[in-house]
Coordinates of C-alpha atoms in Angstrom, one line a residue:
M1 CA 0.1 -0.2 -0.2
T2 CA 1.3 3.5 -1.1
G3 CA 2.4 5.7 1.8
L4 CA 1.1 9.5 1.7
T5 CA 3.6 12.0 -0.2
A6 CA 3.5 15.2 -0.7
E7 CA 3.4 14.8 -4.1
L8 CA 0.0 13.1 -3.7
V9 CA -1.2 16.4 -1.4
V10 CA -0.4 19.2 -4.0
D11 CA -0.9 17.3 -7.4
G12 CA -4.7 16.5 -6.9
C13 CA -7.6 18.4 -8.7
A14 CA -10.7 19.4 -6.9
P15 CA -14.0 20.0 -8.0
Q16 CA -15.4 23.8 -7.7
A17 CA -18.2 25.9 -8.2
P18 CA -21.0 23.1 -8.9
A19 CA -24.0 24.6 -10.7
L20 CA -27.3 22.6 -11.6
A21 CA -29.4 23.4 -14.6
P22 CA -32.6 24.8 -13.7
N23 CA -34.1 21.2 -15.0
G24 CA -31.9 19.6 -12.8
R25 CA -30.7 17.1 -15.5
L26 CA -27.1 18.1 -15.7
L27 CA -24.3 20.0 -13.7
C28 CA -21.3 21.8 -14.2
Y29 CA -18.6 22.1 -12.4
V30 CA -14.9 23.6 -12.2
L31 CA -11.9 20.9 -11.8
A32 CA -9.2 22.9 -10.0
P33 CA -5.7 21.7 -9.5
S34 CA -4.6 22.2 -5.7
S35 CA -1.3 23.9 -6.8
R36 CA 0.1 25.5 -10.3
T37 CA 3.5 25.7 -12.0
G38 CA 3.0 28.8 -13.5
D39 CA 1.6 32.4 -13.4
H40 CA -2.0 31.2 -14.2
S41 CA -4.0 28.1 -13.0
D42 CA -5.6 25.6 -15.1
T43 CA -8.6 24.6 -14.6
E44 CA -11.4 23.1 -16.5
L45 CA -15.0 22.9 -17.0
W46 CA -16.9 19.1 -16.5
L47 CA -20.6 18.2 -17.3
V48 CA -22.5 15.3 -15.5
D49 CA -25.8 13.7 -15.9
T50 CA -27.1 13.9 -12.3
D51 CA -29.0 10.6 -12.7
A52 CA -25.3 9.0 -12.8
A53 CA -26.2 7.1 -16.0
V54 CA -22.7 8.3 -17.7
A55 CA -19.3 9.1 -16.2
P56 CA -18.6 13.1 -15.7
R57 CA -17.2 14.5 -19.3
R58 CA -14.7 17.4 -19.8
A59 CA -16.7 20.2 -21.4
T60 CA -14.0 22.6 -22.2
T61 CA -10.5 21.3 -23.8
D62 CA -8.6 24.9 -24.1
T63 CA -5.7 25.6 -21.6
A64 CA -7.3 28.2 -19.5
T65 CA -8.5 29.5 -16.1
E66 CA -12.1 29.1 -16.5
S67 CA -14.6 30.0 -13.7
R68 CA -18.3 30.7 -12.8
P69 CA -20.5 28.2 -14.9
R70 CA -24.1 29.3 -14.9
W71 CA -27.4 28.1 -16.5
S72 CA -29.8 30.1 -19.0
A73 CA -33.1 29.5 -17.4
D74 CA -34.0 27.1 -20.4
S75 CA -31.4 25.2 -19.4
E76 CA -29.9 25.0 -23.0
T77 CA -26.9 27.2 -22.6
L78 CA -24.0 27.1 -20.0
F79 CA -22.1 30.6 -19.6
F80 CA -19.0 30.9 -18.3
L81 CA -15.9 32.8 -18.0
S82 CA -12.4 31.9 -19.5
D83 CA -9.2 33.5 -20.0
R84 CA -8.2 31.4 -23.0
A85 CA -7.7 34.3 -25.4
D86 CA -5.5 35.9 -23.4
R87 CA -4.4 34.7 -20.0
G88 CA -5.4 36.9 -16.7
I89 CA -8.0 38.4 -19.0
P90 CA -11.6 36.5 -18.4
Q91 CA -14.0 37.0 -20.9
L92 CA -17.8 35.4 -21.3
H93 CA -17.8 32.2 -23.0
R94 CA -21.0 30.2 -24.0
L95 CA -21.2 26.8 -24.2
T96 CA -24.2 24.6 -26.1
P97 CA -24.1 21.3 -24.5
T98 CA -25.9 19.5 -26.6
D99 CA -23.4 19.8 -29.9
G100 CA -20.5 20.9 -27.7
T101 CA -19.9 24.3 -29.4
T102 CA -18.6 27.5 -27.8
A103 CA -18.9 31.0 -28.4
T104 CA -16.8 34.1 -27.1
L105 CA -19.0 36.8 -26.1
T106 CA -17.2 39.4 -24.9
G107 CA -13.7 41.1 -25.7
W108 CA -14.0 43.5 -23.1
R109 CA -10.5 44.8 -22.2
G110 CA -9.5 44.3 -18.8
G111 CA -11.8 41.5 -18.5
V112 CA -14.9 40.2 -16.9
I113 CA -15.2 40.0 -12.9
D114 CA -18.6 38.3 -12.8
Y115 CA -22.0 38.1 -14.6
L116 CA -25.5 37.1 -14.1
P117 CA -27.7 35.4 -17.3
L118 CA -31.1 37.5 -16.7
T119 CA -34.8 36.1 -17.6
D120 CA -34.4 37.8 -20.7
P121 CA -33.0 35.4 -22.9
D122 CA -31.2 38.0 -25.1
L123 CA -29.6 40.0 -22.0
V124 CA -26.5 39.1 -19.4
A125 CA -25.5 41.3 -16.9
L126 CA -22.1 42.1 -16.5
L127 CA -19.6 43.3 -13.6
A128 CA -16.2 45.2 -15.3
E129 CA -14.2 47.8 -14.7
D130 CA -13.4 50.7 -17.3
E131 CA -12.0 49.6 -20.0
P132 CA -8.4 51.3 -20.4
T133 CA -8.2 54.5 -22.5
E134 CA -5.9 55.6 -24.8
Q135 CA -4.3 58.0 -22.2
D136 CA -4.0 55.1 -19.9
A137 CA -1.9 53.2 -22.3
R138 CA 0.1 56.5 -23.2
R139 CA 0.8 56.9 -19.3
A140 CA 2.1 53.3 -18.9
R141 CA 4.0 53.4 -21.8
D142 CA 6.1 56.4 -21.1
R143 CA 5.5 55.6 -17.3
D144 CA 3.9 58.6 -16.3
D145 CA 1.7 56.2 -14.2
A146 CA 2.0 58.5 -10.6
I147 CA -1.0 56.6 -8.7
V148 CA -3.1 59.1 -6.7
V149 CA -5.0 57.5 -4.0
G150 CA -8.7 58.0 -4.4
E151 CA -8.2 59.0 -8.2
R152 CA -9.1 56.4 -10.9
E153 CA -9.3 53.8 -8.7
P154 CA -10.6 50.9 -10.5
R155 CA -14.3 50.0 -9.6
A156 CA -16.6 47.1 -10.9
R157 CA -19.7 48.6 -12.8
L158 CA -22.8 47.1 -13.9
R159 CA -22.7 46.5 -17.7
L160 CA -25.7 45.1 -20.0
L161 CA -24.6 42.4 -22.9
D162 CA -27.1 42.3 -25.8
L163 CA -26.7 38.6 -27.0
R164 CA -28.5 39.5 -30.3
T165 CA -25.8 42.3 -31.4
G166 CA -22.9 41.7 -29.1
R167 CA -23.1 45.2 -27.6
V168 CA -22.3 46.0 -24.0
T169 CA -23.5 49.5 -22.6
T170 CA -22.9 50.6 -19.2
P171 CA -26.2 52.3 -17.5
K172 CA -25.4 55.5 -15.3
V173 CA -26.4 54.1 -12.1
F174 CA -25.5 53.9 -8.6
G175 CA -23.1 57.1 -8.8
G176 CA -19.8 55.3 -9.3
R177 CA -19.9 53.1 -6.6
H178 CA -18.1 49.8 -6.9
V179 CA -20.8 46.8 -7.6
V180 CA -20.3 43.5 -5.8
E181 CA -23.0 41.7 -6.7
L182 CA -26.1 40.9 -8.5
R183 CA -29.2 38.8 -8.1
Q184 CA -32.6 39.0 -10.4
R185 CA -36.1 38.5 -8.5
P186 CA -37.2 35.4 -9.6
D187 CA -40.4 36.4 -11.6
G188 CA -37.8 38.2 -13.9
G189 CA -38.6 41.8 -12.4
P190 CA -36.0 44.1 -11.0
L191 CA -31.9 43.3 -10.0
A192 CA -30.9 43.6 -6.4
V193 CA -27.7 45.1 -6.4
L194 CA -25.2 45.4 -3.8
T195 CA -22.4 48.0 -3.9
W196 CA -19.8 49.8 -2.1
A197 CA -18.5 53.3 -1.9
T198 CA -15.2 52.0 -2.9
A199 CA -13.4 48.5 -4.0
D200 CA -10.9 48.9 -1.1
N201 CA -11.5 46.4 1.3
D202 CA -10.4 48.5 4.0
H203 CA -13.3 51.0 3.7
G204 CA -15.5 49.3 1.4
P205 CA -17.3 46.3 3.2
R206 CA -18.5 49.1 5.9
T207 CA -20.2 51.3 3.0
G208 CA -22.6 48.9 1.5
Q209 CA -25.9 50.0 -0.1
L210 CA -28.9 47.8 -1.5
H211 CA -30.2 49.4 -4.7
L212 CA -32.8 48.1 -7.5
Y213 CA -32.4 48.3 -11.0
D214 CA -35.1 47.5 -13.5
P215 CA -33.0 46.1 -16.9
T216 CA -36.1 47.1 -19.0
T217 CA -36.4 50.6 -18.0
R218 CA -32.8 51.2 -17.3
T219 CA -33.7 53.0 -14.0
A220 CA -32.5 52.4 -10.4
E221 CA -33.4 53.3 -7.1
N222 CA -31.4 53.3 -3.5
L223 CA -33.2 50.9 -1.3
A224 CA -31.2 50.6 1.9
P225 CA -27.9 50.5 3.8
V226 CA -26.5 47.0 4.4
E227 CA -24.8 45.7 7.4
A228 CA -20.8 45.1 7.2
D229 CA -19.5 42.5 4.8
A230 CA -23.1 41.9 3.7
R231 CA -23.0 39.2 0.6
S232 CA -25.2 36.2 -0.5
L233 CA -28.5 38.3 -1.8
A234 CA -31.8 36.0 -2.5
W235 CA -35.1 37.0 -3.1
W236 CA -38.1 35.8 -1.9
P237 CA -42.0 36.3 -1.9
G238 CA -44.2 37.2 1.3
E239 CA -47.8 38.2 1.7
D240 CA -46.6 41.6 2.2
G241 CA -44.4 41.8 -1.3
W242 CA -41.2 41.2 -2.2
H243 CA -38.2 40.2 0.3
L244 CA -34.6 40.7 0.2
A245 CA -32.5 38.0 2.4
Y246 CA -28.8 38.5 2.8
I247 CA -25.8 37.2 4.9
A248 CA -23.8 40.0 6.8
L249 CA -22.1 40.7 10.2
T250 CA -24.2 41.4 13.1
P251 CA -23.9 45.2 14.5
P252 CA -22.1 46.5 16.1
V253 CA -19.1 45.2 16.0
L254 CA -16.9 43.8 13.0
Q255 CA -15.7 40.7 15.0
A256 CA -19.1 39.0 14.8
G257 CA -21.1 36.1 14.0
T258 CA -22.8 36.4 10.9
A259 CA -26.6 36.5 10.3
V260 CA -29.5 36.3 7.5
F261 CA -31.0 39.6 7.4
D262 CA -34.5 39.8 5.9
L263 CA -35.6 43.3 4.2
A264 CA -39.3 43.8 3.2
V265 CA -38.9 45.6 0.2
D266 CA -42.1 47.8 0.2
S267 CA -42.1 48.8 3.9
R268 CA -38.2 48.7 4.2
V269 CA -38.5 46.8 7.5
L270 CA -35.3 44.9 8.3
R271 CA -35.3 41.9 10.6
N272 CA -32.2 39.9 11.7
R273 CA -34.0 36.2 11.0
T274 CA -31.1 34.3 13.2
A275 CA -30.6 36.1 16.1
D276 CA -30.0 34.2 19.1
R277 CA -29.2 31.0 17.3
T278 CA -26.2 28.5 18.1
M279 CA -25.5 28.4 14.4
C280 CA -23.9 30.7 12.1
P281 CA -25.2 31.0 8.1
T282 CA -22.7 30.5 5.9
E283 CA -24.6 30.3 2.7
L284 CA -27.9 31.8 1.1
R285 CA -29.6 30.4 -1.9
Q286 CA -32.3 31.9 -4.0
T287 CA -35.2 29.5 -5.3
D288 CA -38.5 30.5 -6.5
A289 CA -40.3 30.4 -3.2
A290 CA -37.9 30.5 0.2
P291 CA -34.3 30.7 0.2
L292 CA -32.5 27.7 1.5
V293 CA -29.5 28.5 3.8
V294 CA -26.5 26.8 5.1
F295 CA -25.4 26.9 8.7
A296 CA -22.2 26.0 10.2
D297 CA -23.3 24.1 13.4
G298 CA -20.1 23.1 15.4
L299 CA -18.2 20.7 13.9
N300 CA -20.7 19.6 11.6
T301 CA -24.0 21.6 9.1
T302 CA -27.5 22.1 9.1
L303 CA -29.4 22.8 6.0
A304 CA -32.6 25.3 6.4
R305 CA -35.6 26.9 4.4
L306 CA -36.2 30.4 5.3
D307 CA -39.8 30.4 5.9
P308 CA -41.7 33.7 5.8
T309 CA -42.0 33.6 10.0
D310 CA -39.6 30.9 11.1
L311 CA -36.6 28.6 9.8
T312 CA -37.4 25.2 8.9
T313 CA -34.7 22.8 9.6
L314 CA -34.4 20.3 6.6
S315 CA -31.4 18.1 7.1
H316 CA -28.3 18.0 9.2
H317 CA -24.9 16.9 7.6
P318 CA -21.5 15.6 8.8
G319 CA -18.7 18.0 8.1
R320 CA -19.1 20.9 5.9
L321 CA -21.5 21.7 2.9
D322 CA -19.5 24.3 0.6
N323 CA -20.9 26.2 -2.9
L324 CA -24.6 24.8 -2.4
T325 CA -26.6 25.2 -5.8
T326 CA -30.2 24.1 -6.3
T327 CA -32.9 24.1 -8.9
P328 CA -35.3 27.1 -8.9
T329 CA -38.2 24.8 -7.3
G330 CA -35.6 24.0 -4.4
D331 CA -36.5 20.2 -4.8
T332 CA -33.0 19.3 -5.9
I333 CA -29.7 20.4 -4.5
A334 CA -25.9 19.8 -5.3
V335 CA -22.9 20.7 -3.0
L336 CA -19.5 20.3 -2.1
T337 CA -18.9 17.8 0.4
G338 CA -16.9 14.7 1.5
T339 CA -16.3 12.5 4.6
R340 CA -13.4 12.4 7.2
H341 CA -11.3 10.3 5.0
Q342 CA -12.3 11.4 1.6
L343 CA -11.7 15.2 0.2
P344 CA -15.0 17.1 -1.0
N345 CA -16.9 16.0 -4.1
V346 CA -20.5 16.8 -5.6
Q347 CA -23.2 15.2 -4.1
I348 CA -26.9 15.7 -4.8
G349 CA -30.2 14.8 -3.9
A350 CA -33.1 16.5 -2.4
P351 CA -32.6 19.3 0.7
T352 CA -33.9 17.0 3.4
G353 CA -31.3 14.1 2.3
P354 CA -29.8 11.7 1.6
L355 CA -27.2 13.2 -0.6
R356 CA -25.6 11.0 -3.7
R357 CA -21.8 11.5 -4.7
I358 CA -21.4 12.1 -8.4
T359 CA -18.0 12.8 -8.7
N360 CA -14.9 10.9 -7.8
T361 CA -11.9 13.6 -8.6
R362 CA -8.8 12.2 -6.0
P363 CA -9.5 8.4 -6.9
E364 CA -5.5 8.0 -6.4
L365 CA -6.0 8.8 -2.3
D366 CA -8.3 5.8 -2.2
G367 CA -5.9 3.2 -1.1
I368 CA -4.1 5.7 1.4
T369 CA -4.4 5.1 5.0
L370 CA -5.1 8.1 6.9
G371 CA -5.1 8.6 10.6
T372 CA -8.4 7.9 12.6
Q373 CA -10.2 11.2 13.3
Q374 CA -12.6 11.7 16.1
P375 CA -14.5 14.5 17.4
L376 CA -14.0 16.4 20.8
A377 CA -16.2 17.8 23.2
Y378 CA -14.8 19.7 26.3
R379 CA -15.6 22.9 28.5
A380 CA -13.4 25.9 28.9
T381 CA -12.5 26.8 32.2
D382 CA -15.4 29.4 32.5
G383 CA -17.7 26.4 31.6
L384 CA -18.3 27.3 27.9
D385 CA -18.6 24.4 25.7
L386 CA -16.0 24.1 23.2
D387 CA -15.3 21.6 20.4
G388 CA -12.6 20.1 18.0
L389 CA -11.1 17.4 16.3
L390 CA -8.0 14.6 17.3
V391 CA -6.5 13.0 14.7
L392 CA -4.0 10.2 16.0
P393 CA -1.0 8.7 14.0
V394 CA -1.9 6.6 11.1
G395 CA -2.4 3.2 12.4
R396 CA -2.3 3.8 15.8
T397 CA -5.0 4.0 18.6
A398 CA -5.2 6.5 21.6
S399 CA -4.4 3.5 23.8
E400 CA -0.9 3.2 22.4
G401 CA -0.1 6.9 23.4
P402 CA 0.9 9.3 24.4
F403 CA 2.3 10.4 21.3
P404 CA 4.1 14.0 20.2
L405 CA 1.4 16.1 19.5
V406 CA 1.1 19.2 17.3
T407 CA -1.7 21.7 17.8
I408 CA -3.0 23.4 14.5
V409 CA -4.8 26.5 15.1
H410 CA -7.7 27.6 12.4
G411 CA -7.4 30.8 11.0
G412 CA -9.8 33.8 10.6
P413 CA -10.4 33.6 13.6
Y414 CA -13.8 33.8 12.3
D415 CA -13.3 30.3 10.8
R416 CA -13.8 26.8 12.2
Y417 CA -12.7 23.2 12.0
A418 CA -15.6 20.5 10.5
D419 CA -15.3 17.1 10.7
R420 CA -14.4 16.4 7.1
C421 CA -11.1 15.5 5.8
Q422 CA -8.0 17.5 7.3
L423 CA -5.4 16.9 4.3
F424 CA -4.3 20.2 2.6
W425 CA -0.9 21.7 1.6
F426 CA -0.5 24.0 4.6
P427 CA 0.0 22.4 8.3
S428 CA -2.5 19.8 7.7
A429 CA -3.6 16.9 10.8
Q430 CA -3.5 14.1 8.0
W431 CA 0.2 15.0 6.8
L432 CA 1.6 15.1 10.3
A433 CA -0.3 12.3 11.4
A434 CA 1.1 10.0 8.6
A435 CA 4.6 10.9 10.2
G436 CA 3.7 9.7 13.6
Y437 CA 2.1 12.6 15.4
A438 CA -1.0 13.1 17.2
V439 CA -2.6 16.2 16.0
L440 CA -5.1 18.8 17.9
L441 CA -7.4 20.9 16.2
P442 CA -9.6 23.5 18.6
N443 CA -12.2 25.6 17.7
P444 CA -11.7 28.2 20.5
R445 CA -14.0 31.2 21.0
G446 CA -14.0 33.5 18.6
G447 CA -14.8 31.1 15.8
Q448 CA -17.5 30.0 13.8
G449 CA -20.3 27.4 14.3
R450 CA -21.6 28.4 17.6
G451 CA -23.4 31.7 17.1
H452 CA -22.7 35.4 17.6
Q453 CA -21.7 35.9 21.0
F454 CA -18.8 32.9 20.7
A455 CA -17.5 34.9 17.5
A456 CA -17.7 38.4 18.7
S457 CA -15.8 37.3 22.5
V458 CA -12.5 38.1 21.3
A459 CA -13.2 41.8 19.8
G460 CA -10.4 43.7 21.3
Q461 CA -9.3 40.7 23.1
V462 CA -7.8 38.2 21.1
G463 CA -5.2 35.5 22.4
Q464 CA -7.1 35.5 26.1
Q465 CA -10.0 33.5 27.0
E466 CA -9.2 31.9 23.5
W467 CA -5.7 30.9 24.5
T468 CA -7.0 29.1 27.6
D469 CA -9.2 27.4 25.3
I470 CA -6.7 25.7 23.3
L471 CA -4.6 25.3 26.5
T472 CA -7.6 23.1 28.0
G473 CA -7.9 21.0 24.8
I474 CA -4.1 20.2 25.1
D475 CA -4.4 19.4 28.8
L476 CA -7.1 17.2 28.3
L477 CA -5.2 14.9 25.9
I478 CA -2.1 14.7 28.4
A479 CA -4.5 13.8 31.3
E480 CA -6.1 11.1 28.6
G481 CA -2.6 9.8 27.7
I482 CA -3.1 10.7 24.4
A483 CA -0.7 13.4 24.2
D484 CA 3.3 13.6 25.5
P485 CA 3.7 16.8 27.7
D486 CA 7.3 17.0 26.9
R487 CA 7.0 16.8 23.0
L488 CA 4.4 19.3 21.8
G489 CA 4.3 21.8 19.3
I490 CA 2.0 24.5 17.9
A491 CA 1.1 25.8 14.6
G492 CA -1.1 28.0 12.3
W493 CA -1.8 30.1 9.3
S494 CA -3.2 33.4 9.3
H495 CA -4.4 34.1 12.9
G496 CA -3.5 30.7 13.6
G497 CA -0.2 31.8 12.8
F498 CA -0.7 34.7 15.4
M499 CA -1.6 32.3 18.2
S500 CA 1.8 30.1 17.4
A501 CA 3.3 33.2 17.9
W502 CA 1.6 34.1 21.2
A503 CA 1.9 30.8 22.6
V504 CA 5.4 30.9 22.7
G505 CA 5.4 34.5 23.9
Q506 CA 3.1 32.8 26.9
T507 CA 4.9 29.8 27.9
D508 CA 7.7 27.4 27.2
R509 CA 5.7 24.0 26.9
F510 CA 6.1 23.8 23.4
R511 CA 9.4 22.3 22.2
A512 CA 9.0 23.9 18.5
A513 CA 6.3 26.4 16.7
L514 CA 5.2 27.3 13.2
V515 CA 4.3 30.4 12.2
G516 CA 2.4 31.1 8.8
A517 CA 1.6 34.3 7.5
G518 CA 0.9 35.4 11.6
I519 CA 0.2 38.3 12.7
I520 CA 2.8 39.6 15.2
D521 CA 1.6 43.3 15.5
W522 CA -2.1 44.5 15.6
G523 CA -1.3 48.1 15.5
M524 CA 1.0 47.5 12.5
L525 CA -1.8 44.9 10.7
A526 CA -4.4 47.8 11.1
A527 CA -2.2 50.4 9.4
T528 CA -1.1 48.1 6.5
G529 CA -3.0 45.0 6.0
E530 CA -6.1 45.2 3.4
N531 CA -8.5 44.5 5.9
G532 CA -7.6 47.3 8.5
Q533 CA -10.8 48.0 10.0
F534 CA -11.6 44.3 11.0
E535 CA -7.9 44.0 12.1
A536 CA -8.5 47.0 14.5
A537 CA -11.7 45.1 15.9
L538 CA -9.7 42.2 16.8
G539 CA -6.4 43.8 18.4
G540 CA -8.9 46.5 20.0
S541 CA -7.2 50.1 18.5
T542 CA -5.3 51.6 16.3
G543 CA -1.5 53.6 16.3
W544 CA -3.6 56.7 15.9
S545 CA -5.7 55.9 19.2
G546 CA -3.4 58.3 20.8
I547 CA 0.1 58.4 22.7
G548 CA 0.6 54.6 23.7
P549 CA 0.5 51.8 25.3
H550 CA -2.5 51.1 23.1
P551 CA -4.8 48.2 24.1
H552 CA -3.4 46.5 20.7
D553 CA 0.2 46.1 22.3
A554 CA -1.2 44.0 25.0
V555 CA -2.5 41.5 22.6
S556 CA 0.4 41.6 20.0
P557 CA 2.8 38.9 20.1
I558 CA 5.8 41.3 19.5
S559 CA 5.5 42.8 23.2
F560 CA 6.1 39.4 24.3
A561 CA 9.2 38.3 22.3
S562 CA 11.8 38.8 24.9
R563 CA 10.3 35.7 26.8
I564 CA 10.4 33.7 23.5
R565 CA 12.6 30.7 24.1
T566 CA 11.0 27.8 21.6
P567 CA 12.4 27.4 18.3
V568 CA 10.1 29.1 15.6
L569 CA 9.6 28.5 11.7
I570 CA 8.3 31.5 10.1
L571 CA 6.8 30.8 6.7
H572 CA 5.3 33.8 5.0
G573 CA 4.1 34.8 1.6
A574 CA 6.6 37.9 -0.5
E575 CA 3.3 39.1 -2.0
D576 CA 0.9 38.9 1.1
T577 CA -1.7 42.0 1.3
N578 CA -3.7 40.5 3.9
V579 CA -1.0 40.0 6.5
P580 CA 2.1 41.9 5.0
L581 CA 5.5 40.5 5.0
G582 CA 6.7 42.9 7.4
Q583 CA 4.9 41.3 10.1
A584 CA 7.0 38.3 9.5
V585 CA 10.5 40.4 9.4
Y586 CA 9.2 41.8 12.8
L587 CA 9.2 38.6 14.7
H588 CA 12.5 37.5 12.5
R589 CA 14.5 40.5 13.8
A590 CA 12.9 39.9 17.1
L591 CA 14.0 36.3 17.3
R592 CA 17.5 37.1 16.5
H593 CA 17.8 39.9 18.6
F594 CA 17.2 37.7 21.6
D595 CA 19.1 34.8 19.9
V596 CA 16.1 32.1 19.5
E597 CA 16.4 29.4 17.3
Q598 CA 14.5 30.3 14.0
E599 CA 14.4 29.4 10.6
F600 CA 12.4 32.2 8.5
V601 CA 11.2 31.3 4.7
I602 CA 9.8 33.9 2.3
Y603 CA 8.1 32.6 -0.5
P604 CA 8.7 35.0 -4.0
R605 CA 5.1 35.5 -6.0
E606 CA 3.2 34.3 -3.1
G607 CA 0.2 36.1 -1.3
H608 CA -1.8 34.7 2.2
S609 CA -2.2 31.3 0.5
I610 CA 0.7 29.8 -1.2
R611 CA -0.1 28.4 -4.9
E612 CA 3.1 27.4 -6.5
R613 CA 3.2 23.8 -6.7
N614 CA 7.2 23.7 -5.4
H615 CA 6.6 26.2 -2.6
Q616 CA 3.5 24.0 -1.6
L617 CA 6.1 20.9 -1.4
D618 CA 8.7 23.1 0.5
V619 CA 6.2 23.8 3.4
L620 CA 4.9 20.4 3.7
R621 CA 8.3 19.0 3.7
R622 CA 9.7 21.8 5.8
T623 CA 6.8 21.6 8.2
R624 CA 7.7 18.1 8.8
A625 CA 11.3 18.3 9.0
W626 CA 11.0 21.0 11.6
F627 CA 8.7 18.9 14.0
D628 CA 11.1 16.4 13.5
R629 CA 13.9 18.0 14.5
W630 CA 12.8 19.2 17.8
L631 CA 9.6 16.6 18.7
R632 CA 11.2 13.3 18.2
P633 CA 13.4 11.4 20.9

């Protein structure tokens, strides 16, 4: 039997963005590689008959990045984006499944960001930035291209493509705001349009506004402001007229649980439909009647229907459900989901379940033995219910412990570990389990899946109770004889990287740590990261909050660098704009100053996630080698 290799992890392909035809007979999905070797990711479109009478078949043959498959209302045409003509510049294409013919529909310089086929079969709504002008080309050619912040910033605008003529028009609506999302009313009525004041992630998500746009009269009206980070628009009819629902952060803080908000269009009455729930909505999907809602529910997932007066639970599912797609009637759904020991595939069925798998995109993993994964349930020191996962070394049982234990903290912090297969390019449980490690995957407070208050509790207090939540899980495994207290490691990426850096500044219990793209100084992140206002909510203050020390200093790992004695592996992408490279440099210089054993690795061309194949292989191999060096006898 073949063992798990780094190549097996990074060389596979995963299904993405499933799209059910309205008649439910065909489904299209994107097959995307886990890594790339060049400047672009080469993805493919695949079609599958939902009755599973025949195997999935590749629908496109070009070498290109192909994405966002969507069907026409009559199920006869599949639209998608592809950069086959000019890599990195996606254009709208049309595929006729009956004969396999494709046609290019746009040649918009700068490319199409998103689109929506309308109920009028001759119209498609596009989202695209303004095309570069001759002056823009001259300025670029002459390098007379000074950037004046606030001027000529790229913003997506609503465009209309007439399929009969190929002409693209740009309605003069929304006052030049950045258009984020579109959704047409199921009866063919107006479009709900979500805009931001600017495309800047630090500012835009807090300036959301809903509008209505009538594609027949080409007129628009402002509807209402929306809560921060609004997304996932869905219409539904009620006795009092049409409603618009969306997912957004629960006010007033930015580190918050998500909620489903319901806006009565005529009366403008807004309701939070999921207040006080101990679940967190992750997706909202429109049908001809009541929308479907996906909830992160602890380690698992609940699917519900947003009825006029209540939420009706339809089914419960182990692990995660992602990328929900549905027929207009809502009778058939398809999702991406897997099991504890199988990576996600497309599954289809009724919303009440059960679901049936219709793809198998990673058959090469079928013969690989993975570590036993089991859910954990325990209580924090203040009595709060917590959960997480334990993955045991491959071929071992808990009774054979104690084992060296690596705790991997998830990112976000508004994320979670679900009870699904934990095998990825970044420090992942099954990769370490294959090398003989037990792995703890804790879900401390601040994360997703236990309601708004659970998520909001870390605002301005990162590294406090969430840290003791993590320690409680580690101590539990030590007490049960699973973890060796003398061979403990800690790792994480993004917010998990912050927690790893925080941990080694609070205790010397860990013999090794991995800090991947981690936050080292919250004030610096609020000032330079692409999500500054959200980071300020986590850190509790900004550098311009007056003369320090500031609240964020008390929760920044750099403030405790003099205490660190644990060897630290630092990994970071050179082009990371979410957590800029300067954070890693700051930690590196501090550790060097205090003569702490370290290894600092920068991945060129990479952002917050590592995408290139050789870099992913390096992360996997370097991670194992680092913990082997310090945690092995």
